[in-house]
PDB file of C-alpha atoms in Angstrom:
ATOM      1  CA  UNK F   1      15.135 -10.519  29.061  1.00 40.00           C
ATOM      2  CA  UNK F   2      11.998  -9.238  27.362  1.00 51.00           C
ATOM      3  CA  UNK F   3      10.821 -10.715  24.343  1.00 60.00           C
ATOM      4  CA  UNK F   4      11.776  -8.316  21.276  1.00 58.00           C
ATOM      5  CA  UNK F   5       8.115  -8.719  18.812  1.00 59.00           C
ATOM      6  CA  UNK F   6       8.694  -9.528  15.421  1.00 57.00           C
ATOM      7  CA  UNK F   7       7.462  -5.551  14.254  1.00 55.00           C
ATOM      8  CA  UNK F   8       9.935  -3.874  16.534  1.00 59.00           C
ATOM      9  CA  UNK F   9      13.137  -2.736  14.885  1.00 60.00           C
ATOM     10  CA  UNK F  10      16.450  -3.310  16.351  1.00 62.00           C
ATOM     11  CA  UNK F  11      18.316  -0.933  18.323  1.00 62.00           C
ATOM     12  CA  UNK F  12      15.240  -0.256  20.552  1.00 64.00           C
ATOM     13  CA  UNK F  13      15.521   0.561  23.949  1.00 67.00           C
ATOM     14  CA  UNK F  14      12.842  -1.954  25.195  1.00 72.00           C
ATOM     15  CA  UNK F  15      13.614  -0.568  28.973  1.00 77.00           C
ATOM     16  CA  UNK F  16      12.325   2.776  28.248  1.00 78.00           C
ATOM     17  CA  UNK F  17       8.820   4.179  27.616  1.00 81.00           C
ATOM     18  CA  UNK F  18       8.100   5.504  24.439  1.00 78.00           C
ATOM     19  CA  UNK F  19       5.860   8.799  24.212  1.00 78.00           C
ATOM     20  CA  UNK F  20       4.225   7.680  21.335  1.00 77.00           C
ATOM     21  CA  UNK F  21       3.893   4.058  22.185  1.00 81.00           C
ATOM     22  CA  UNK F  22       2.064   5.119  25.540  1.00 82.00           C
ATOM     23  CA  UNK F  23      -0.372   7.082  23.119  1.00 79.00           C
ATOM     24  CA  UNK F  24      -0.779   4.165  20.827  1.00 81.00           C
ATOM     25  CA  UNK F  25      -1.488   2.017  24.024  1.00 84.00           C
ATOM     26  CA  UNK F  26      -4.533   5.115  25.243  1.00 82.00           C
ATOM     27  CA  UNK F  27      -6.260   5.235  21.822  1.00 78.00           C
ATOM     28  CA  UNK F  28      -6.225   1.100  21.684  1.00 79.00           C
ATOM     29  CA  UNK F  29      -3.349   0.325  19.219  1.00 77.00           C
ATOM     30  CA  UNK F  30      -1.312  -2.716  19.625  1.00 74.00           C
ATOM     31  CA  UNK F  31       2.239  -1.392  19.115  1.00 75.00           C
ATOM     32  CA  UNK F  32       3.522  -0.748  22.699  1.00 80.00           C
ATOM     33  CA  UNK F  33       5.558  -2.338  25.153  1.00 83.00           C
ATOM     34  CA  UNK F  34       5.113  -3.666  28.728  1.00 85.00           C
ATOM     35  CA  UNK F  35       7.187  -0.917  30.339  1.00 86.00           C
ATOM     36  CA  UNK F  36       4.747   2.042  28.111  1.00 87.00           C
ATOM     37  CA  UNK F  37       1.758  -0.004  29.666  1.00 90.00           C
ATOM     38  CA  UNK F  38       3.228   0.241  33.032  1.00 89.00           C
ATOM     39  CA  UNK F  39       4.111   3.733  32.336  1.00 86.00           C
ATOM     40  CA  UNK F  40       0.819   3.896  30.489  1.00 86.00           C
ATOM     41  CA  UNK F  41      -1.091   2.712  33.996  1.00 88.00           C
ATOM     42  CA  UNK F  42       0.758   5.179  36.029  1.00 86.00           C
ATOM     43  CA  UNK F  43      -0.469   7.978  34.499  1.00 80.00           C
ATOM     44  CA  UNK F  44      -4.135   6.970  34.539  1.00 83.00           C
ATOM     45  CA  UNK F  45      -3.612   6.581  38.014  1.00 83.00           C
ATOM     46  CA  UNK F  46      -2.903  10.300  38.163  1.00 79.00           C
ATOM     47  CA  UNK F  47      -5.393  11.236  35.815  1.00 77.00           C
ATOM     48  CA  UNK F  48      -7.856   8.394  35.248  1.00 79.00           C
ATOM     49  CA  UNK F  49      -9.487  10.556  32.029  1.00 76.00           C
ATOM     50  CA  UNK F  50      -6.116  10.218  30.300  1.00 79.00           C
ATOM     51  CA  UNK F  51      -7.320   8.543  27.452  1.00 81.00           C
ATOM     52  CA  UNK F  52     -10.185  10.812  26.531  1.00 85.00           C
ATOM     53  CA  UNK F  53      -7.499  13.617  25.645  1.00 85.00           C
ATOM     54  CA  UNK F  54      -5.906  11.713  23.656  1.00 83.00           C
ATOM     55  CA  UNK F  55      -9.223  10.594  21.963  1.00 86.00           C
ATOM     56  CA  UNK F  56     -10.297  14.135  22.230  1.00 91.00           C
ATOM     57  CA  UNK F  57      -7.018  15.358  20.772  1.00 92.00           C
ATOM     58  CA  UNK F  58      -7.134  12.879  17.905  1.00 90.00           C
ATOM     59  CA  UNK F  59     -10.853  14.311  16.763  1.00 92.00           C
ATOM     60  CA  UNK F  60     -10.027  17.537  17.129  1.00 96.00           C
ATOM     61  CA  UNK F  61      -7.398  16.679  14.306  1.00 96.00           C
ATOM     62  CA  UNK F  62      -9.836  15.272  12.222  1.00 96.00           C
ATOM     63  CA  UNK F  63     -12.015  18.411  12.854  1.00 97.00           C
ATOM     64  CA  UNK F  64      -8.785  20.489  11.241  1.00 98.00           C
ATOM     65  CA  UNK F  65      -8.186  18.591   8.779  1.00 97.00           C
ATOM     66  CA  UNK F  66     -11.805  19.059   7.147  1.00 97.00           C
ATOM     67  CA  UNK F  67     -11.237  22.770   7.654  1.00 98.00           C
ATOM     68  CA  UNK F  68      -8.225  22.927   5.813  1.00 98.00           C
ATOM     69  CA  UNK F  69      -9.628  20.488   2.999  1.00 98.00           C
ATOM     70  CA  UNK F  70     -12.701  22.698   2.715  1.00 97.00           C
ATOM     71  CA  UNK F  71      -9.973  25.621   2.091  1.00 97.00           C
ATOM     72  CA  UNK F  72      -8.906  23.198  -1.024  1.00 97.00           C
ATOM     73  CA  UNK F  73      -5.548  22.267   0.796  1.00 98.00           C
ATOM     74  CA  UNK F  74      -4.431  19.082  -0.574  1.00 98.00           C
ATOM     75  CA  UNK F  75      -1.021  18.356   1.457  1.00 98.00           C
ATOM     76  CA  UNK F  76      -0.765  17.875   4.454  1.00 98.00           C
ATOM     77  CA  UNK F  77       2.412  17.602   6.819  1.00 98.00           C
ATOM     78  CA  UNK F  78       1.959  15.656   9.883  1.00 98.00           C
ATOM     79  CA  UNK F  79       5.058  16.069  11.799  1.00 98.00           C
ATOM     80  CA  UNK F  80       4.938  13.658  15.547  1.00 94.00           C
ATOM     81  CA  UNK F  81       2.230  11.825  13.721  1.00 91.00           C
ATOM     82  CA  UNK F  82       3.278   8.510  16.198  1.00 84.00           C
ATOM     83  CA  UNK F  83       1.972   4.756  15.315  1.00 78.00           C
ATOM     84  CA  UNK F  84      -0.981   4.458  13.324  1.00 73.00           C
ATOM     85  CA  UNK F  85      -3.670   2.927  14.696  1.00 71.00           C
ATOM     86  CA  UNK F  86      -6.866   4.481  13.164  1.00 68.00           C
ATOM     87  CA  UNK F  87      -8.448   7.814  12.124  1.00 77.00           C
ATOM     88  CA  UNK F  88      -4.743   8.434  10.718  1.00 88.00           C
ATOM     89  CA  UNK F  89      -4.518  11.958   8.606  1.00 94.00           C
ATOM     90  CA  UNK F  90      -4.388   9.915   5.192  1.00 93.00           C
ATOM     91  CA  UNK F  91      -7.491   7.696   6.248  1.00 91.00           C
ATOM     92  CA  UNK F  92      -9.349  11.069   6.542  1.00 93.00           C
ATOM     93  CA  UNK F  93      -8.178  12.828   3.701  1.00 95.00           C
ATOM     94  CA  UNK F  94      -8.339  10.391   1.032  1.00 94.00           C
ATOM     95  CA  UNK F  95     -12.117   9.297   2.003  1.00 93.00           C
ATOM     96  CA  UNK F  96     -12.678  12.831   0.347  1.00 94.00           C
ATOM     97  CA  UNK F  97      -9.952  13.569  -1.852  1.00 96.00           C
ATOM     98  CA  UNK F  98      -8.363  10.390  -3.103  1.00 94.00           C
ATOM     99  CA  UNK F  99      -5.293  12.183  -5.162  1.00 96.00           C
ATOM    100  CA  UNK F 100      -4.609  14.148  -2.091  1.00 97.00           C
ATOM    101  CA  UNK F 101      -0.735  13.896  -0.650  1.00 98.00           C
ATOM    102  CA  UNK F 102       0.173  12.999   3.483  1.00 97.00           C
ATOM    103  CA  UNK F 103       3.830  12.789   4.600  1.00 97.00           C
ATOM    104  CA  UNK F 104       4.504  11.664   8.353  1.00 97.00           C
ATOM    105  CA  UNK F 105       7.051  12.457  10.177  1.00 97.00           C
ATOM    106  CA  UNK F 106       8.368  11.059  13.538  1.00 94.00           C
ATOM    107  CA  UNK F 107      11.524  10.159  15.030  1.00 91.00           C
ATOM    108  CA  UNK F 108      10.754   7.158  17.023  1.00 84.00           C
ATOM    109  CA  UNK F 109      11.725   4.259  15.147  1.00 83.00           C
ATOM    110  CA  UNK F 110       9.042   1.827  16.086  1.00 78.00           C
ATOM    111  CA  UNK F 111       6.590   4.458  14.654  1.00 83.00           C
ATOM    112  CA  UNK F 112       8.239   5.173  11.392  1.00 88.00           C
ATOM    113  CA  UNK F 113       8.666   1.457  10.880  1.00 82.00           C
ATOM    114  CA  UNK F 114       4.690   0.385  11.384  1.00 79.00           C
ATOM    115  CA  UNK F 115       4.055   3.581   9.381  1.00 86.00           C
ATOM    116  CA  UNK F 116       5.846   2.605   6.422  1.00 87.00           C
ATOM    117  CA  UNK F 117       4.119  -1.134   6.697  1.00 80.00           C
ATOM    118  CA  UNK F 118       0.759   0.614   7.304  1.00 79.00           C
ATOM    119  CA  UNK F 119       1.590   2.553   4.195  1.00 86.00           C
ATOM    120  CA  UNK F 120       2.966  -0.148   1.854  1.00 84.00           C
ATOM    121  CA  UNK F 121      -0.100  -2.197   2.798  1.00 78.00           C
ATOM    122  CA  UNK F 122      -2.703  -0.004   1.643  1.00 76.00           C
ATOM    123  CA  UNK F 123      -0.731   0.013  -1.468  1.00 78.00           C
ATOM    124  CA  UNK F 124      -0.659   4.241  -1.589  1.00 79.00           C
ATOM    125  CA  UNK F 125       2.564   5.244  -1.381  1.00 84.00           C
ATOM    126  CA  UNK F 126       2.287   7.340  -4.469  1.00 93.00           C
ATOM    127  CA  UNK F 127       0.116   9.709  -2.441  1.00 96.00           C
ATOM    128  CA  UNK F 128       1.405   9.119   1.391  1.00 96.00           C
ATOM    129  CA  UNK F 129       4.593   8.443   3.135  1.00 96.00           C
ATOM    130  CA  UNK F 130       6.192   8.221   6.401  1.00 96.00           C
ATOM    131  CA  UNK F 131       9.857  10.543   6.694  1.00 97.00           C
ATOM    132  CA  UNK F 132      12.744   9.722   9.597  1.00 96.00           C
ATOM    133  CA  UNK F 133      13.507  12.611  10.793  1.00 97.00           C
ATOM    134  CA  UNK F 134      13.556  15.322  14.025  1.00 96.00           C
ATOM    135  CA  UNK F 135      11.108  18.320  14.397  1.00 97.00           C
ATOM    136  CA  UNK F 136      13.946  19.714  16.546  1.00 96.00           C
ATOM    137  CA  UNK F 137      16.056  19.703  13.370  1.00 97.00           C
ATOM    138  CA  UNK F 138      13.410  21.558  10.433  1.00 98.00           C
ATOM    139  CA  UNK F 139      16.101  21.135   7.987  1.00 97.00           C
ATOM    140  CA  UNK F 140      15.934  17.320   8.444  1.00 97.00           C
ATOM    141  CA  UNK F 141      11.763  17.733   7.730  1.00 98.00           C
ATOM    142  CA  UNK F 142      12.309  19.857   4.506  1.00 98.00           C
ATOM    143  CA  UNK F 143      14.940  17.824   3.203  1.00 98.00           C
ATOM    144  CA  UNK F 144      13.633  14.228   3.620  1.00 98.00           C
ATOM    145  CA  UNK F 145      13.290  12.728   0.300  1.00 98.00           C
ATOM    146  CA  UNK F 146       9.852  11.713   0.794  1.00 97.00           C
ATOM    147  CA  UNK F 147       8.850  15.072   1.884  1.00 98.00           C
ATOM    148  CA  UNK F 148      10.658  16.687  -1.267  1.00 98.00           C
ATOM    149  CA  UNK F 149       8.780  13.764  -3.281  1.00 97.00           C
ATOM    150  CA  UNK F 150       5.124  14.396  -1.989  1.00 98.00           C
ATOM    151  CA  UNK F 151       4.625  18.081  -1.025  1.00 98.00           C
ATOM    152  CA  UNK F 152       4.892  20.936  -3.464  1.00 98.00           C
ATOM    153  CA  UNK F 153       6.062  24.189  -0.722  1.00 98.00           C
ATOM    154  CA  UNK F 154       4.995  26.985  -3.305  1.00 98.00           C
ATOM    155  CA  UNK F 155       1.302  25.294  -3.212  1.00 98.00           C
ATOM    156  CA  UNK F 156      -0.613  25.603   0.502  1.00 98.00           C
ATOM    157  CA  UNK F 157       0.399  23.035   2.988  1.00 98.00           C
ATOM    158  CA  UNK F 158      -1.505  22.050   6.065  1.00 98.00           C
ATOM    159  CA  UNK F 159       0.927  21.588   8.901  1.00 98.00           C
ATOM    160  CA  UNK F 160      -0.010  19.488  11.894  1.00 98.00           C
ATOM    161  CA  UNK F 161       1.840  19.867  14.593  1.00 98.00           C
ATOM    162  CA  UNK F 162      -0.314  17.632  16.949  1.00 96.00           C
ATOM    163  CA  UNK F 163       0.597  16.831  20.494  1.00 93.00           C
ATOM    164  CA  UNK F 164       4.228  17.330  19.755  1.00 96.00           C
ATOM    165  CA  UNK F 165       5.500  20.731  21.082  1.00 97.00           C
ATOM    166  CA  UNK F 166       4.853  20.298  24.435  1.00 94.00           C
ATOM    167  CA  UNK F 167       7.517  16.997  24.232  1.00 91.00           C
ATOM    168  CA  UNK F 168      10.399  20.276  23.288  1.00 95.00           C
ATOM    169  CA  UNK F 169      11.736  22.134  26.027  1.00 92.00           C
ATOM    170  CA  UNK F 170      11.978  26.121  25.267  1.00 94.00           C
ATOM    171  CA  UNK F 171      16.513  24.561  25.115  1.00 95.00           C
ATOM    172  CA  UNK F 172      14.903  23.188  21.810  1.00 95.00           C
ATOM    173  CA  UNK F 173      13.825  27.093  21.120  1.00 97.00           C
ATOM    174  CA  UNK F 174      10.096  25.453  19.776  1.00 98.00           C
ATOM    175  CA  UNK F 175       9.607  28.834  18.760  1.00 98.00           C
ATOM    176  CA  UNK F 176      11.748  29.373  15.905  1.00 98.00           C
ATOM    177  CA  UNK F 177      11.208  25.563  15.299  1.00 98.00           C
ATOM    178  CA  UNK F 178       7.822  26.993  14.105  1.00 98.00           C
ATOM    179  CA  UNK F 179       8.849  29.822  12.339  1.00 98.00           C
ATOM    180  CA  UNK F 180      11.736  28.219  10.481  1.00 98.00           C
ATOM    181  CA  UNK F 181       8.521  25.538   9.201  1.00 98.00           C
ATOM    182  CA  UNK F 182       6.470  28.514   8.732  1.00 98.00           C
ATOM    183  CA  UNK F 183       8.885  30.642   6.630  1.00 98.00           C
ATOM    184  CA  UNK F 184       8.902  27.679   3.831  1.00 98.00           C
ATOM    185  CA  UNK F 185       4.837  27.708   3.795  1.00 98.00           C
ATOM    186  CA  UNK F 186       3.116  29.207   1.219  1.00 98.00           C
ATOM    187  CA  UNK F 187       0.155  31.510   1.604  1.00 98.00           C
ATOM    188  CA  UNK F 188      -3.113  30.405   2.398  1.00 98.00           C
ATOM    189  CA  UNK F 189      -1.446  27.358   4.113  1.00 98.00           C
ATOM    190  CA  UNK F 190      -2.795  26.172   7.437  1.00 98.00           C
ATOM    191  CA  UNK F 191      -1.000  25.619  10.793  1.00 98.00           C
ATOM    192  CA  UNK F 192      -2.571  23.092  13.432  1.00 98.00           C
ATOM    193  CA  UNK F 193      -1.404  23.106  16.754  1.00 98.00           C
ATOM    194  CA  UNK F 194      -2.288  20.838  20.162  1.00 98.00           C
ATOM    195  CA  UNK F 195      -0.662  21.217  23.758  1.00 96.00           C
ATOM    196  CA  UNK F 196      -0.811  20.127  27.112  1.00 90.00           C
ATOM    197  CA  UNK F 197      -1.495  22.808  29.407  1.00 90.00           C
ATOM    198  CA  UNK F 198      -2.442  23.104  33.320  1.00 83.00           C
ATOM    199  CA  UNK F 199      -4.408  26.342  32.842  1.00 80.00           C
ATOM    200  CA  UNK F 200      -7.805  24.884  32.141  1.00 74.00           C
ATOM    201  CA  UNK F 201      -8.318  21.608  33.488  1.00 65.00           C
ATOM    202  CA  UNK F 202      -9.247  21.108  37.005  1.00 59.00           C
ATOM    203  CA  UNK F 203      -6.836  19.232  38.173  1.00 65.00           C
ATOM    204  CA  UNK F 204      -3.400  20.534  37.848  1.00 63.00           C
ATOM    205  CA  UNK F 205      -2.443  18.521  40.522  1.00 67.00           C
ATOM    206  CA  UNK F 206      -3.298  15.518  38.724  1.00 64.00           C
ATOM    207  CA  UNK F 207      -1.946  16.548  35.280  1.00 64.00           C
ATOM    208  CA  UNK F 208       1.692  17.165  37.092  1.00 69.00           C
ATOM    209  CA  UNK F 209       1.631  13.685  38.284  1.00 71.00           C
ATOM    210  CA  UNK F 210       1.293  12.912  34.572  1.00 70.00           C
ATOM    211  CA  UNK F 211       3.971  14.642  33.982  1.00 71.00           C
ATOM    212  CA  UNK F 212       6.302  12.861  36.832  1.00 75.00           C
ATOM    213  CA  UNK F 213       5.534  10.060  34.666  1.00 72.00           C
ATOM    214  CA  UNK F 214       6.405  11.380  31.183  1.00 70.00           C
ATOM    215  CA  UNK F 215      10.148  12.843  33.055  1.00 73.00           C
ATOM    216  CA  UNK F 216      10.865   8.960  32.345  1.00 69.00           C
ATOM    217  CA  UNK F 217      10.565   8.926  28.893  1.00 66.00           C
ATOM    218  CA  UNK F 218      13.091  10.526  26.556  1.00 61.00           C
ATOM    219  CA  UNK F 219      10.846  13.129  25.797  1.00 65.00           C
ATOM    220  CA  UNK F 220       9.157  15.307  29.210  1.00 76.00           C
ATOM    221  CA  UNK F 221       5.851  17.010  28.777  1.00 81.00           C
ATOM    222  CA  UNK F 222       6.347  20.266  28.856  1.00 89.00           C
ATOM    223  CA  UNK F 223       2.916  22.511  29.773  1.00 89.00           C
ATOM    224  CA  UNK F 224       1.887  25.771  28.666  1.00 94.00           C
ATOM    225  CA  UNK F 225      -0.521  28.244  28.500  1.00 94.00           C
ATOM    226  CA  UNK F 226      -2.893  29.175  26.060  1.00 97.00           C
ATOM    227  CA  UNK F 227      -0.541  32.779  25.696  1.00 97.00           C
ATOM    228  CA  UNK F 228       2.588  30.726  25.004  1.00 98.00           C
ATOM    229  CA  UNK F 229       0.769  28.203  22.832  1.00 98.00           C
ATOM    230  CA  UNK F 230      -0.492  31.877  20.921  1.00 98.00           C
ATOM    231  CA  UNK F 231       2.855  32.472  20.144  1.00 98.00           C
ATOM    232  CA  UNK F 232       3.673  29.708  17.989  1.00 98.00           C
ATOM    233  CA  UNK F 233       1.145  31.145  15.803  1.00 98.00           C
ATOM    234  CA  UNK F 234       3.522  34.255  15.050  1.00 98.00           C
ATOM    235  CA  UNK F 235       2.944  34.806  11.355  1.00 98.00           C
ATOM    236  CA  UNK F 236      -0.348  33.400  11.162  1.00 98.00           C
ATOM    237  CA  UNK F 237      -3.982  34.700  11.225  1.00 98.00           C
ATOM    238  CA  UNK F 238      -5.706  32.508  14.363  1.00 98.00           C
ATOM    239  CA  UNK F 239      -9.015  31.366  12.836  1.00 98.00           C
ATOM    240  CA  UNK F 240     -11.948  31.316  15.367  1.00 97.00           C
ATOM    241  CA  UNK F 241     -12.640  30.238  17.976  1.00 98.00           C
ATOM    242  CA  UNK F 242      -8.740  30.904  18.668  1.00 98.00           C
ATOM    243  CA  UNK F 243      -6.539  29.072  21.430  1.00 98.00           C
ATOM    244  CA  UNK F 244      -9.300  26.856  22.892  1.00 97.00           C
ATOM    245  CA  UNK F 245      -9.588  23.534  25.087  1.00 95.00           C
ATOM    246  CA  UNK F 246      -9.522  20.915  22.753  1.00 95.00           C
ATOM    247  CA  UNK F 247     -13.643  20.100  22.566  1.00 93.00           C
ATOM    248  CA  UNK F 248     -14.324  23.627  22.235  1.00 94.00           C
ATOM    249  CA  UNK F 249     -12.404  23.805  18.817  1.00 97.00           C
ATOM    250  CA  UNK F 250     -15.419  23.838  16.171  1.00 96.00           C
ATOM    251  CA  UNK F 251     -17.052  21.313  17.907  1.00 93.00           C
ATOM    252  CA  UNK F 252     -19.574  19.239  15.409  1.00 86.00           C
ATOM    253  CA  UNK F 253     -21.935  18.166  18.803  1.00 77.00           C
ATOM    254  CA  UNK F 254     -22.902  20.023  21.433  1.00 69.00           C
ATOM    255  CA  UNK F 255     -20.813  19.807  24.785  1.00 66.00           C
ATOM    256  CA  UNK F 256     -22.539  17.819  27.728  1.00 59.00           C
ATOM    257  CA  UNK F 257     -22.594  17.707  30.886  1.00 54.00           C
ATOM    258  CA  UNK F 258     -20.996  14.441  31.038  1.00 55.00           C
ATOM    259  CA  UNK F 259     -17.557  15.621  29.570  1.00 69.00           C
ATOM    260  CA  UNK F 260     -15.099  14.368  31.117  1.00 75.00           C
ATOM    261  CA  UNK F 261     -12.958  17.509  32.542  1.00 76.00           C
ATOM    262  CA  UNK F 262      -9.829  16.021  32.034  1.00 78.00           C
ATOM    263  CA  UNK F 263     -10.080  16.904  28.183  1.00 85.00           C
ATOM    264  CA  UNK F 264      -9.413  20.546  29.155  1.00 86.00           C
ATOM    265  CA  UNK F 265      -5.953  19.761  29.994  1.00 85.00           C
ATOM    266  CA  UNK F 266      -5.344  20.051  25.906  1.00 92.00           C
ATOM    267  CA  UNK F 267      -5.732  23.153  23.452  1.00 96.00           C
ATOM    268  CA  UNK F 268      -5.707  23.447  19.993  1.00 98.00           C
ATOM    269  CA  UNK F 269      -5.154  26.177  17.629  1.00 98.00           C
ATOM    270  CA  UNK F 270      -5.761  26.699  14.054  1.00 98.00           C
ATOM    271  CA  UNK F 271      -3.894  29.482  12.123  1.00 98.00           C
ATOM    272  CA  UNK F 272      -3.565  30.654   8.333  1.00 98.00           C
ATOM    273  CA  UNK F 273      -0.393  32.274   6.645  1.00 98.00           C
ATOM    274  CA  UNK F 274      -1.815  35.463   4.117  1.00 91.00           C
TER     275      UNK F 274
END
């Protein structure tokens, strides 16, 4: 039987690779399990530049965040956030604007749990918080308590919706998960989306053996293209440079040579509601 650590909750499935644990495990965090390493080693032999999407994803965030913070956004709603292990959203934010307000959200226990100790730790709960709930279900986001606690909806919100959508199946309508979000936004608020996709990187080949790996989680990948990941911006102005690769999203260094190609398996997206 394997050996249930003192930091994971009860009732976890400790058979089963966890979506987010398997990204904790690529950008170095400790909260993951044997079978998401195994998992975790499967996919990088598909796709041995695995980790430098999900490195490339996670500064791209940090790249939106600034943008919306230089629009004088000061909540932020960071729904899939996963297991904290560094650069987090409220790390970011508060380095610039202490009295600034996060709320996570994720459904995986083992992430909400580590969140909330992360949290309680750094003794700022008045200003960040971590929410149980299901992006599938937008009424479960909007009426968390700690949402309603932290974010004021008739005041801009920036809403991060980072490497999640491409874990819903179009059954889960993502679509008018999005709009439903985006109808409770007030102007000027931002929109920040990443998602796999097979369109740019070149190896397709390689990304769908990625995804023969993710069909064993609870949670698929699901790719698509830059024109479907356009959609979800329905309602919202795209900002340049538009639906882009992830390192080609207001990059703050020049692109080299050296890039590992892999990181074009990932786009991002930035939009604003008028």
């Amino acid at each position: 039987m394997t050996d249930r650590p003192s930091w994971a909750p009860q009732g976890i499935d400790l058979t089963v690779p966890s979506v987010s644990r398997i990204y904790d495990y690529f950008l170095g965090g400790s909260h993951n399990f044997e079978v998401d390493r195994e998992a975790a080693r499967l996919v990088l032999q598909a796709m041995p530049g695995a980790p430098k999407i999900s490195q490339a994803n996670r500064a791209v965030m940090h790249r939106a965040v600034r943008f919306a913070m230089d629009r004088g956004i000061d909540q932020f709603l960071d729904i899939g956030s996963g297991i904290p292990t560094f650069g987090n959203v409220h790390e970011v934010v508060h380095r610039t604007d202490p009295d600034a307000h996060v709320v996570y959200v994720d459904n995986d226990p083992v992430a909400v749990a580590h969140s909330r100790a992360v949290l309680n730790e750094a003794g700022n709960t008045d200003k960040a918080a971590i929410a149980a709930a299901d992006l599938r279900d937008p009424r479960t986001v909007l009426d968390n308590p700690e949402v309603k606690r932290l974010l004021d909806f008739d005041r801009p919100v920036a809403l991060l919706l980072v490497a999640v959508l491409h874990l819903l199946s179009d059954a889960d309508k993502p679509r008018e998960v999005v709009a439903a979000l985006r109808d409770v936004l007030a102007p000027g608020s931002v929109l920040v989306v990443t998602h796999a996709t097979l369109q740019f990187g070149p190896t397709p080949s390689a990304q769908r053996g990625v995804q023969e790996v993710y069909q064993r989680t609870s949670t698929p990948l699901i790719m698509r293209t830059k024109e479907e990941v356009e959609r979800f911006f329905d309602g919202f102005e795209l900002v340049e440079p538009g639906v882009v690769p992830l390192p080609h999203w207001r990059p703050e260094v020049a692109l080299g040579d050296d890039d590992d190609p892999a990181v074009l398996h990932g786009l991002a997206g930035v939009g604003l509601k008028a």
